[in-house]
Coordinates of C-alpha atoms in Angstrom, one line a residue:
G1 CA 10.1 15.9 -13.4
L2 CA 11.5 16.8 -10.0
R3 CA 15.0 17.2 -10.3
S4 CA 16.8 14.1 -8.6
Y5 CA 20.3 13.4 -7.3
P6 CA 22.4 10.4 -6.7
V7 CA 21.5 8.5 -3.4
I8 CA 19.3 11.0 -1.8
G9 CA 16.9 11.3 -5.1
S10 CA 14.3 14.3 -5.4
M11 CA 14.1 15.3 -1.2
L12 CA 16.0 18.7 -1.8
N13 CA 13.3 19.4 -4.8
L14 CA 9.9 18.9 -3.1
P15 CA 7.9 22.1 -2.9
A16 CA 8.6 23.9 0.0
E17 CA 4.8 23.6 0.9
N18 CA 4.8 19.9 1.0
V19 CA 7.8 19.6 3.1
W20 CA 6.7 22.4 6.0
H21 CA 2.9 20.8 5.8
L22 CA 4.7 16.9 6.3
Q23 CA 6.5 17.9 9.0
R24 CA 3.4 19.7 10.4
R25 CA 1.3 16.7 10.0
A26 CA 3.7 14.7 11.1
A27 CA 4.5 16.2 14.6
K28 CA 0.5 16.1 15.1
A29 CA -0.8 13.0 13.9
N30 CA 2.6 11.2 13.1
A31 CA 1.1 10.4 9.9
P32 CA 3.0 12.3 6.8
D33 CA 0.2 13.5 4.1
I34 CA 1.5 11.9 1.4
Y35 CA -1.4 12.7 -0.7
L36 CA -0.6 16.3 -0.8
M37 CA 2.8 16.1 -2.2
F38 CA 1.3 13.9 -5.1
A39 CA -1.6 16.3 -5.9
N40 CA 0.9 19.3 -5.7
G41 CA 3.2 17.2 -8.2
Y42 CA 0.0 16.9 -10.4
S43 CA -1.0 20.5 -10.4
K44 CA 2.6 21.5 -11.4
M45 CA 3.9 18.9 -13.7
G46 CA 0.8 17.3 -14.9
H47 CA -0.4 13.6 -15.2
F48 CA 3.1 12.1 -16.0
Y49 CA 6.4 12.9 -14.3
T50 CA 9.5 11.0 -12.8
M51 CA 11.1 11.7 -9.3
G52 CA 13.8 10.1 -7.4
F53 CA 12.6 7.7 -4.5
P54 CA 16.0 5.9 -3.5
G55 CA 15.0 2.6 -2.3
V56 CA 12.2 2.2 -4.4
G57 CA 13.0 3.4 -7.8
E58 CA 15.5 2.4 -10.5
G59 CA 19.3 3.4 -10.4
V60 CA 21.6 5.3 -8.0
H61 CA 18.6 8.2 -8.3
G62 CA 15.7 5.6 -7.2
T63 CA 13.7 7.2 -10.6
I64 CA 10.1 6.0 -10.2
Y65 CA 7.2 7.4 -12.8
I66 CA 4.1 9.0 -11.4
C67 CA 1.1 8.6 -13.6
S68 CA -2.0 10.9 -12.4
D69 CA -4.2 9.6 -15.3
P70 CA -6.4 6.5 -14.6
E71 CA -7.3 6.2 -17.9
E72 CA -3.3 5.8 -19.1
Y73 CA -2.6 3.8 -15.7
V74 CA -5.2 1.3 -16.7
Q75 CA -2.6 0.2 -19.8
V76 CA 0.1 -0.1 -17.7
I77 CA -1.7 -2.7 -15.3
R78 CA -3.0 -4.6 -18.4
G79 CA 0.0 -4.6 -19.7
E80 CA 2.2 -6.2 -17.0
G81 CA 0.4 -9.4 -18.0
L82 CA 0.7 -12.3 -15.6
H83 CA 3.2 -11.1 -13.4
P84 CA 2.9 -7.6 -12.0
S85 CA 4.9 -5.5 -10.1
G86 CA 4.1 -4.6 -6.7
A87 CA 4.8 -2.3 -3.7
V88 CA 5.7 -5.8 -1.4
E89 CA 8.9 -6.0 -3.8
T90 CA 10.5 -2.5 -2.1
Q91 CA 10.3 -4.3 1.7
W92 CA 13.9 -4.9 1.6
P93 CA 14.0 -5.1 5.2
S94 CA 11.7 -8.2 5.3
I95 CA 13.2 -9.9 2.4
S96 CA 16.5 -9.6 4.0
A97 CA 15.1 -11.1 7.2
L98 CA 14.0 -14.1 5.3
K99 CA 16.8 -14.6 3.1
R100 CA 18.9 -15.2 6.7
M101 CA 16.6 -17.9 7.9
P102 CA 16.9 -21.6 7.9
G103 CA 15.3 -23.0 4.6
A104 CA 15.4 -19.9 2.4
D105 CA 17.1 -22.0 -0.4
E106 CA 14.9 -24.9 0.0
P107 CA 12.2 -25.2 -2.8
G108 CA 8.6 -26.2 -1.5
G109 CA 9.6 -24.7 2.1
A110 CA 7.7 -22.1 4.2
T111 CA 10.8 -19.7 4.5
R112 CA 11.2 -19.7 0.4
G113 CA 7.6 -19.7 -0.1
A114 CA 7.2 -16.4 2.2
L115 CA 10.2 -15.1 -0.2
N116 CA 8.4 -16.0 -3.4
I117 CA 5.4 -13.4 -2.0
F118 CA 7.9 -10.8 -2.0
G119 CA 8.7 -11.4 -5.9
H120 CA 6.7 -10.8 -9.1
G121 CA 7.9 -13.7 -11.5
G122 CA 6.5 -17.4 -11.8
A123 CA 7.1 -18.6 -8.2
W124 CA 5.2 -15.5 -6.8
R125 CA 2.4 -16.3 -8.8
Q126 CA 2.2 -20.0 -7.7
E127 CA 2.0 -18.9 -4.0
R128 CA -0.4 -16.4 -5.2
M129 CA -2.8 -18.7 -6.7
F130 CA -2.7 -21.3 -3.7
F131 CA -3.8 -18.3 -1.2
Q132 CA -6.3 -17.4 -3.9
Q133 CA -8.0 -20.8 -4.1
D134 CA -8.6 -20.7 -0.5
L135 CA -10.2 -17.2 -0.5
Q136 CA -12.3 -17.5 -3.7
T137 CA -13.9 -20.7 -3.6
P138 CA -17.7 -20.3 -3.1
K139 CA -17.4 -22.4 0.1
A140 CA -14.8 -20.4 1.6
A141 CA -16.6 -17.0 0.6
R142 CA -19.6 -17.8 2.3
G143 CA -17.5 -17.8 5.2
Y144 CA -16.2 -14.1 5.6
I145 CA -18.4 -12.0 2.9
P146 CA -20.9 -11.9 5.5
G147 CA -18.5 -10.2 7.7
L148 CA -17.0 -8.1 5.3
A149 CA -20.2 -6.8 4.2
K150 CA -21.4 -6.1 8.0
A151 CA -17.6 -4.7 8.5
A152 CA -18.1 -1.9 5.4
Q153 CA -21.8 -1.2 6.9
L154 CA -20.2 -0.3 10.1
A155 CA -17.4 1.6 8.4
S156 CA -19.4 3.5 6.3
R157 CA -21.2 5.5 8.9
G158 CA -18.1 7.1 10.0
A159 CA -17.0 8.5 6.6
P160 CA -19.1 11.8 7.0
A161 CA -17.0 12.3 10.2
C162 CA -13.7 11.8 8.3
A163 CA -14.4 14.1 5.8
D164 CA -11.0 16.0 6.3
S165 CA -8.8 12.9 6.7
M166 CA -10.1 10.1 3.9
D167 CA -6.5 8.7 3.8
S168 CA -7.1 7.4 7.6
F169 CA -10.7 6.5 7.2
A170 CA -9.3 4.4 4.3
A171 CA -6.4 2.5 6.4
R172 CA -8.9 2.0 9.2
S173 CA -11.5 0.8 6.9
S174 CA -8.8 -1.5 5.1
F175 CA -8.2 -2.7 8.8
D176 CA -11.6 -3.2 9.7
L177 CA -12.2 -5.6 6.7
F178 CA -8.9 -7.6 7.0
T179 CA -9.6 -8.3 10.5
A180 CA -13.3 -9.5 9.3
A181 CA -12.1 -11.7 6.9
F182 CA -9.1 -13.4 8.4
F183 CA -10.0 -13.2 12.2
G184 CA -13.7 -12.9 12.2
Q185 CA -13.5 -9.7 14.5
L186 CA -15.5 -6.6 14.2
I187 CA -13.1 -4.4 15.5
E188 CA -15.0 -0.9 14.1
S189 CA -11.8 1.1 14.1
A190 CA -13.2 3.5 11.3
D191 CA -15.9 4.8 13.0
P192 CA -14.6 7.8 15.4
A193 CA -18.1 7.4 17.2
T194 CA -17.5 3.4 17.9
P195 CA -15.2 2.7 20.7
S196 CA -12.1 0.7 19.9
L197 CA -8.9 -0.8 21.5
P198 CA -6.6 1.5 21.8
G199 CA -3.9 -1.2 20.4
N200 CA -6.0 -1.5 17.3
L201 CA -6.0 2.2 16.1
E202 CA -2.2 2.6 17.2
F203 CA -1.5 -0.2 15.0

């Protein structure tokens, strides 16, 4: 894997072309192309390697494990059982803020429930299943599936124009689907040919 150091992880050992590309892309569009970094990592180190990612990984090096083989990763997902880990657990600013709010230690309270969402144990599963029931019942699905289908149809029209930036297209498509399901609005941010509010695009 990439050489890693305490506290700073692998930042000093990222390939030079990655660092240059990230800086250029960030300056141009304020959107680092992290996908290129992982693609280069795969081409040089194969399907499985480690790197230091402080604040996300384990220990003082912040060690994380990168798996680029989908068949191998399926085994990881299946092996996690009822309490899988997720990226939301690394959102320490939100977790820290919630812990300082009133009711953080009160079982059954709104703040405690919000904190549970940032975990992966039994309490997390209880909150997750509560939300899932409201989304997956046939009655609830009939309310938002048509909106999701329409949002996906509109978003797909923008795919050809986004061939060089599919990461941005995927992010905007997800945003379109989310707002269609939760707010009943078709904001059409994924298709560059469709006018959209500047605030939606910035978000």
